[in-house]
Amino acid sequence: MLEVERLEVSYGALAALHGISLTIRPGEMVALVGPNGAGKSTLLKTIAGLLVPRAGVIRWEGRPVSAETPHRIIERGVALVPEGRRLFARMTVRENLELGAFTTRAQRERRAQLDRVYRIFPRLLERERQWAGSLSGGEQQMLALGRALMGLPRLLLLDEPSLGLAPRVVESIFSVLAELHREGMSLFIVEQNVQAVLTLAQRAYILEGGRIVGEGEGQRLLQDDHVRAAYLGPLARGASS
Ligand SMILES: Nc1ncnc2c1ncn2[C@@H]1O[C@H](COP(=O)(O)OP(=O)(O)O)[C@@H](O)[C@H]1O
Ligand SMILES: [Mg+2]
């Protein structure tokens, strides 16, 4: 279980998260939606240990992670698939995947996990020896997800996995996420594709201006007036970019 309590994060004098609290139960798929600049990436980066909170606590499986290094947090089973994928363009697909297995635990399971990632994404096996930089956007997202899986996460944090991808590719990424969820993984997904993610996720939080302004079951939020007007109406931006 992930517990975030009264989390405050700032960039210098600029406060980005104003005391937010949320929970992700074991095996749950939870979405985080909100406009650009709301603090969604800030929250995921802080959970992954890339940013240090000014106040508040983050607990994973009962113990705080807020004071640990990113490396240690991955060892504890929490992996981030960052916005923009952050691959090593001049390394091969295979090399990028192997870099994801850097913890002792993941090293031991590396071969089996590589086979698993190739089973999930056969395209990555076909492209095994190609440079990551030569892949299509969809293939790069698969690689970023595959690399995170190489670290054997129990909680996967995904920052806008569908950004810039064609609808067909988005559908296949989302069906992989649904499959991981069925296998028992916990997922926390930031998405601009609000309709799709609220359909997929069990629960969602709405983040606006660094504050949680709504929470509920995905299906229920799809009927919510504020959500419909802000994220699903004809004027909603970036709904399916
Ligand atoms: N590295 C940074 N330095 C200063 N301000 C930042 C930095 N990253 C994000 N911010 C600011 O923090 C706020 C939240 O940003 P972010 O978490 O990226 O939002 P989102 O992912 O919801 O679009 C925004 O006002 C943004 O301008
Ligand atoms: Mg962001």
CSV table of C-alpha atoms and ligand atoms in Angstrom, one decimal:
chain,number,residue,atom,x,y,z
A,1,MET,CA,0.0,0.0,0.0
A,2,LEU,CA,1.2,3.5,-0.9
A,3,GLU,CA,0.2,6.3,1.6
A,4,VAL,CA,0.9,9.9,0.8
A,5,GLU,CA,0.2,12.3,3.7
A,6,ARG,CA,0.1,16.1,3.6
A,7,LEU,CA,2.9,16.2,1.0
A,8,GLU,CA,4.4,19.6,0.2
A,9,VAL,CA,6.9,20.0,-2.6
A,10,SER,CA,8.5,23.2,-3.9
A,11,TYR,CA,10.8,24.3,-6.6
A,12,GLY,CA,12.7,27.0,-4.7
A,13,ALA,CA,10.2,29.5,-3.6
A,14,LEU,CA,7.4,28.1,-5.9
A,15,ALA,CA,5.2,25.6,-4.1
A,16,ALA,CA,4.0,22.9,-6.5
A,17,LEU,CA,2.2,20.6,-4.1
A,18,HIS,CA,0.2,22.0,-1.2
A,19,GLY,CA,-0.2,19.3,1.3
A,20,ILE,CA,-1.8,16.4,-0.7
A,21,SER,CA,-2.9,13.1,0.7
A,22,LEU,CA,-3.8,9.9,-1.1
A,23,THR,CA,-3.7,6.1,-0.9
A,24,ILE,CA,-3.2,3.3,-3.4
A,25,ARG,CA,-4.2,-0.1,-2.1
A,26,PRO,CA,-2.3,-3.3,-3.0
A,27,GLY,CA,-3.2,-4.3,-6.5
A,28,GLU,CA,-5.2,-1.2,-7.2
A,29,MET,CA,-5.1,0.8,-10.5
A,30,VAL,CA,-5.5,4.5,-9.7
A,31,ALA,CA,-5.5,7.4,-12.2
A,32,LEU,CA,-4.3,10.9,-11.6
A,33,VAL,CA,-5.8,13.6,-13.8
A,34,GLY,CA,-5.5,17.3,-14.0
A,35,PRO,CA,-4.5,20.2,-16.2
A,36,ASN,CA,-1.0,21.1,-17.3
A,37,GLY,CA,1.0,22.5,-14.5
A,38,ALA,CA,-1.2,20.9,-11.8
A,39,GLY,CA,1.8,19.1,-10.2
A,40,LYS,CA,1.1,15.5,-11.5
A,41,SER,CA,4.7,14.9,-12.6
A,42,THR,CA,6.0,16.5,-9.5
A,43,LEU,CA,4.0,14.0,-7.4
A,44,LEU,CA,5.3,11.0,-9.3
A,45,LYS,CA,8.9,12.2,-9.2
A,46,THR,CA,8.6,12.8,-5.5
A,47,ILE,CA,7.2,9.2,-4.9
A,48,ALA,CA,10.1,7.9,-7.0
A,49,GLY,CA,12.6,9.9,-4.9
A,50,LEU,CA,13.7,12.3,-7.6
A,51,LEU,CA,12.4,15.3,-5.6
A,52,VAL,CA,12.7,15.8,-1.9
A,53,PRO,CA,9.5,16.9,-0.2
A,54,ARG,CA,9.4,20.0,2.0
A,55,ALA,CA,6.9,18.4,4.3
A,56,GLY,CA,4.7,15.4,4.7
A,57,VAL,CA,5.4,11.7,4.3
A,58,ILE,CA,5.2,8.9,1.7
A,59,ARG,CA,4.9,5.4,3.0
A,60,TRP,CA,5.2,2.3,0.9
A,61,GLU,CA,4.4,-1.1,2.3
A,62,GLY,CA,4.3,0.4,5.8
A,63,ARG,CA,7.7,2.1,5.7
A,64,PRO,CA,8.6,5.7,4.7
A,65,VAL,CA,10.3,6.2,1.3
A,66,SER,CA,10.4,10.0,1.5
A,67,ALA,CA,14.0,9.9,2.8
A,68,GLU,CA,15.4,7.2,0.5
A,69,THR,CA,17.4,7.5,-2.7
A,70,PRO,CA,15.8,6.8,-6.1
A,71,HIS,CA,17.9,3.6,-6.4
A,72,ARG,CA,16.7,2.3,-3.0
A,73,ILE,CA,13.1,3.1,-3.9
A,74,ILE,CA,13.4,0.9,-7.0
A,75,GLU,CA,14.9,-1.8,-4.9
A,76,ARG,CA,11.8,-1.6,-2.7
A,77,GLY,CA,9.6,-2.3,-5.7
A,78,VAL,CA,8.5,1.2,-7.0
A,79,ALA,CA,9.3,2.1,-10.6
A,80,LEU,CA,8.6,5.3,-12.6
A,81,VAL,CA,8.0,5.3,-16.3
A,82,PRO,CA,8.9,9.0,-16.8
A,83,GLU,CA,7.2,11.5,-19.1
A,84,GLY,CA,9.0,11.6,-22.4
A,85,ARG,CA,10.4,8.1,-21.8
A,86,ARG,CA,14.0,9.0,-21.1
A,87,LEU,CA,15.7,6.2,-23.0
A,88,PHE,CA,19.3,6.0,-24.0
A,89,ALA,CA,18.9,6.7,-27.7
A,90,ARG,CA,22.4,5.5,-28.6
A,91,MET,CA,22.0,2.2,-26.9
A,92,THR,CA,20.2,-0.8,-28.2
A,93,VAL,CA,16.7,-2.0,-27.1
A,94,ARG,CA,18.3,-4.9,-25.3
A,95,GLU,CA,20.9,-2.7,-23.5
A,96,ASN,CA,18.1,-0.3,-22.4
A,97,LEU,CA,16.2,-3.2,-20.9
A,98,GLU,CA,19.2,-4.6,-19.1
A,99,LEU,CA,19.8,-1.3,-17.5
A,100,GLY,CA,16.4,-1.6,-15.9
A,101,ALA,CA,17.6,-4.7,-14.0
A,102,PHE,CA,20.3,-3.0,-11.9
A,103,THR,CA,19.2,-4.1,-8.5
A,104,THR,CA,20.6,-7.3,-7.0
A,105,ARG,CA,17.2,-8.9,-6.9
A,106,ALA,CA,16.5,-7.9,-10.6
A,107,GLN,CA,19.9,-9.1,-11.7
A,108,ARG,CA,19.1,-12.6,-10.4
A,109,GLU,CA,15.9,-12.7,-12.4
A,110,ARG,CA,17.2,-10.9,-15.4
A,111,ARG,CA,16.9,-13.6,-18.0
A,112,ALA,CA,13.4,-14.6,-17.0
A,113,GLN,CA,12.3,-11.1,-16.8
A,114,LEU,CA,13.7,-10.3,-20.2
A,115,ASP,CA,11.7,-13.2,-21.7
A,116,ARG,CA,8.6,-11.9,-20.0
A,117,VAL,CA,9.1,-8.4,-21.4
A,118,TYR,CA,9.6,-9.8,-24.9
A,119,ARG,CA,6.5,-11.9,-24.5
A,120,ILE,CA,4.5,-8.8,-23.5
A,121,PHE,CA,6.0,-6.7,-26.3
A,122,PRO,CA,7.2,-9.1,-29.2
A,123,ARG,CA,8.1,-5.9,-31.2
A,124,LEU,CA,10.9,-5.3,-28.7
A,125,LEU,CA,12.4,-8.7,-29.4
A,126,GLU,CA,12.2,-8.0,-33.2
A,127,ARG,CA,14.0,-4.7,-32.6
A,128,GLU,CA,16.4,-6.1,-29.9
A,129,ARG,CA,19.6,-4.9,-31.6
A,130,GLN,CA,18.3,-1.6,-32.9
A,131,TRP,CA,19.2,1.7,-31.3
A,132,ALA,CA,16.4,3.0,-29.0
A,133,GLY,CA,16.6,6.3,-30.8
A,134,SER,CA,15.5,4.6,-34.1
A,135,LEU,CA,12.2,3.3,-32.7
A,136,SER,CA,8.8,4.8,-33.3
A,137,GLY,CA,7.1,6.7,-30.4
A,138,GLY,CA,4.9,3.7,-29.6
A,139,GLU,CA,7.9,1.3,-29.5
A,140,GLN,CA,9.8,3.8,-27.3
A,141,GLN,CA,6.9,3.8,-24.8
A,142,MET,CA,6.9,0.0,-24.8
A,143,LEU,CA,10.7,0.1,-24.2
A,144,ALA,CA,10.3,2.6,-21.3
A,145,LEU,CA,7.6,0.3,-19.8
A,146,GLY,CA,9.7,-2.8,-20.4
A,147,ARG,CA,12.7,-1.2,-18.8
A,148,ALA,CA,10.7,-0.4,-15.7
A,149,LEU,CA,9.4,-4.0,-15.5
A,150,MET,CA,13.0,-5.3,-15.6
A,151,GLY,CA,13.3,-3.8,-12.1
A,152,LEU,CA,10.5,-6.1,-10.8
A,153,PRO,CA,8.2,-3.4,-9.5
A,154,ARG,CA,5.2,-4.0,-7.4
A,155,LEU,CA,4.0,-0.4,-7.9
A,156,LEU,CA,4.3,1.1,-11.3
A,157,LEU,CA,4.1,4.9,-11.7
A,158,LEU,CA,3.3,6.0,-15.3
A,159,ASP,CA,3.6,9.6,-16.4
A,160,GLU,CA,1.4,10.2,-19.5
A,161,PRO,CA,2.1,6.9,-21.2
A,162,SER,CA,-0.1,7.7,-24.2
A,163,LEU,CA,1.3,11.1,-24.9
A,164,GLY,CA,1.8,11.7,-28.7
A,165,LEU,CA,0.8,8.1,-29.6
A,166,ALA,CA,-1.6,7.0,-32.3
A,167,PRO,CA,-5.0,5.6,-30.9
A,168,ARG,CA,-4.2,2.1,-31.9
A,169,VAL,CA,-0.9,2.2,-30.1
A,170,VAL,CA,-2.5,3.7,-27.0
A,171,GLU,CA,-5.0,0.9,-27.0
A,172,SER,CA,-2.3,-1.7,-27.0
A,173,ILE,CA,-0.3,0.1,-24.2
A,174,PHE,CA,-3.5,0.3,-22.1
A,175,SER,CA,-4.3,-3.3,-22.6
A,176,VAL,CA,-0.8,-4.2,-21.3
A,177,LEU,CA,-1.5,-2.0,-18.2
A,178,ALA,CA,-4.8,-3.8,-17.7
A,179,GLU,CA,-3.0,-7.2,-17.9
A,180,LEU,CA,-0.3,-6.1,-15.4
A,181,HIS,CA,-3.1,-5.0,-13.1
A,182,ARG,CA,-4.8,-8.4,-13.5
A,183,GLU,CA,-1.6,-10.1,-12.5
A,184,GLY,CA,-1.7,-8.1,-9.2
A,185,MET,CA,0.5,-5.1,-9.9
A,186,SER,CA,-0.4,-1.7,-8.3
A,187,LEU,CA,-0.5,1.1,-10.9
A,188,PHE,CA,-0.7,4.9,-10.6
A,189,ILE,CA,-1.3,6.5,-13.9
A,190,VAL,CA,-1.1,10.2,-14.9
A,191,GLU,CA,-3.1,10.6,-18.1
A,192,GLN,CA,-4.4,13.4,-20.3
A,193,ASN,CA,-6.6,10.8,-22.0
A,194,VAL,CA,-9.1,11.2,-19.3
A,195,GLN,CA,-12.0,9.2,-20.8
A,196,ALA,CA,-9.8,6.2,-21.4
A,197,VAL,CA,-8.0,6.2,-18.1
A,198,LEU,CA,-11.2,6.7,-16.0
A,199,THR,CA,-12.7,3.8,-17.8
A,200,LEU,CA,-9.6,1.6,-17.1
A,201,ALA,CA,-8.8,2.6,-13.5
A,202,GLN,CA,-10.7,1.6,-10.4
A,203,ARG,CA,-10.3,5.0,-8.7
A,204,ALA,CA,-8.9,8.4,-9.6
A,205,TYR,CA,-7.8,11.6,-8.0
A,206,ILE,CA,-8.2,15.0,-9.6
A,207,LEU,CA,-5.2,17.4,-9.0
A,208,GLU,CA,-5.6,21.1,-9.7
A,209,GLY,CA,-3.1,23.8,-8.7
A,210,GLY,CA,-1.2,21.4,-6.5
A,211,ARG,CA,-4.3,20.3,-4.5
A,212,ILE,CA,-6.5,17.2,-4.7
A,213,VAL,CA,-9.9,18.6,-5.6
A,214,GLY,CA,-11.7,15.3,-6.3
A,215,GLU,CA,-11.5,11.6,-5.8
A,216,GLY,CA,-13.7,8.6,-6.6
A,217,GLU,CA,-14.4,5.6,-8.6
A,218,GLY,CA,-13.4,6.0,-12.3
A,219,GLN,CA,-16.8,5.3,-13.6
A,220,ARG,CA,-18.5,7.7,-11.1
A,221,LEU,CA,-16.1,10.5,-12.0
A,222,LEU,CA,-17.0,10.1,-15.7
A,223,GLN,CA,-20.5,11.2,-14.7
A,224,ASP,CA,-19.3,14.1,-12.4
A,225,ASP,CA,-20.2,17.6,-13.7
A,226,HIS,CA,-16.9,19.2,-12.9
A,227,VAL,CA,-14.9,16.4,-14.5
A,228,ARG,CA,-17.2,16.4,-17.6
A,229,ALA,CA,-16.9,20.2,-18.0
A,230,ALA,CA,-13.2,20.4,-17.4
A,231,TYR,CA,-11.8,17.2,-19.0
A,232,LEU,CA,-14.5,15.6,-21.2
A,233,GLY,CA,-16.4,18.5,-22.7
A,234,PRO,CA,-16.0,19.9,-26.2
A,235,LEU,CA,-13.5,22.5,-24.9
A,236,ALA,CA,-11.3,20.0,-23.0
A,237,ARG,CA,-7.8,20.2,-24.2
A,238,GLY,CA,-5.5,17.4,-25.2
A,239,ALA,CA,-8.2,14.8,-24.7
A,240,SER,CA,-6.8,12.3,-27.1
A,241,SER,CA,-3.6,13.8,-28.5
B,1,LIG,N1,12.1,21.9,-12.6
B,1,LIG,C1,11.2,22.8,-12.3
B,1,LIG,N2,11.6,24.1,-11.8
B,1,LIG,C2,10.7,25.0,-11.4
B,1,LIG,N3,9.4,24.8,-11.5
B,1,LIG,C3,8.9,23.6,-12.0
B,1,LIG,C4,9.8,22.6,-12.4
B,1,LIG,N4,9.1,21.5,-12.8
B,1,LIG,C5,7.8,21.9,-12.7
B,1,LIG,N5,7.7,23.2,-12.2
B,1,LIG,C6,6.4,23.9,-11.9
B,1,LIG,O1,5.7,23.1,-11.0
B,1,LIG,C7,4.3,23.1,-11.3
B,1,LIG,C8,3.9,21.7,-11.5
B,1,LIG,O2,4.5,21.1,-12.6
B,1,LIG,P1,4.3,19.6,-13.1
B,1,LIG,O3,4.4,18.7,-11.9
B,1,LIG,O4,5.3,19.3,-14.2
B,1,LIG,O5,2.8,19.6,-13.6
B,1,LIG,P2,2.0,18.6,-14.5
B,1,LIG,O6,2.9,17.3,-14.6
B,1,LIG,O7,0.7,18.4,-13.8
B,1,LIG,O8,1.8,19.3,-15.8
B,1,LIG,C9,4.2,24.0,-12.5
B,1,LIG,O9,3.8,25.3,-12.1
B,1,LIG,C10,5.5,24.0,-13.1
B,1,LIG,O10,5.8,25.1,-13.9
B,2,MG,MG,3.6,16.3,-16.3
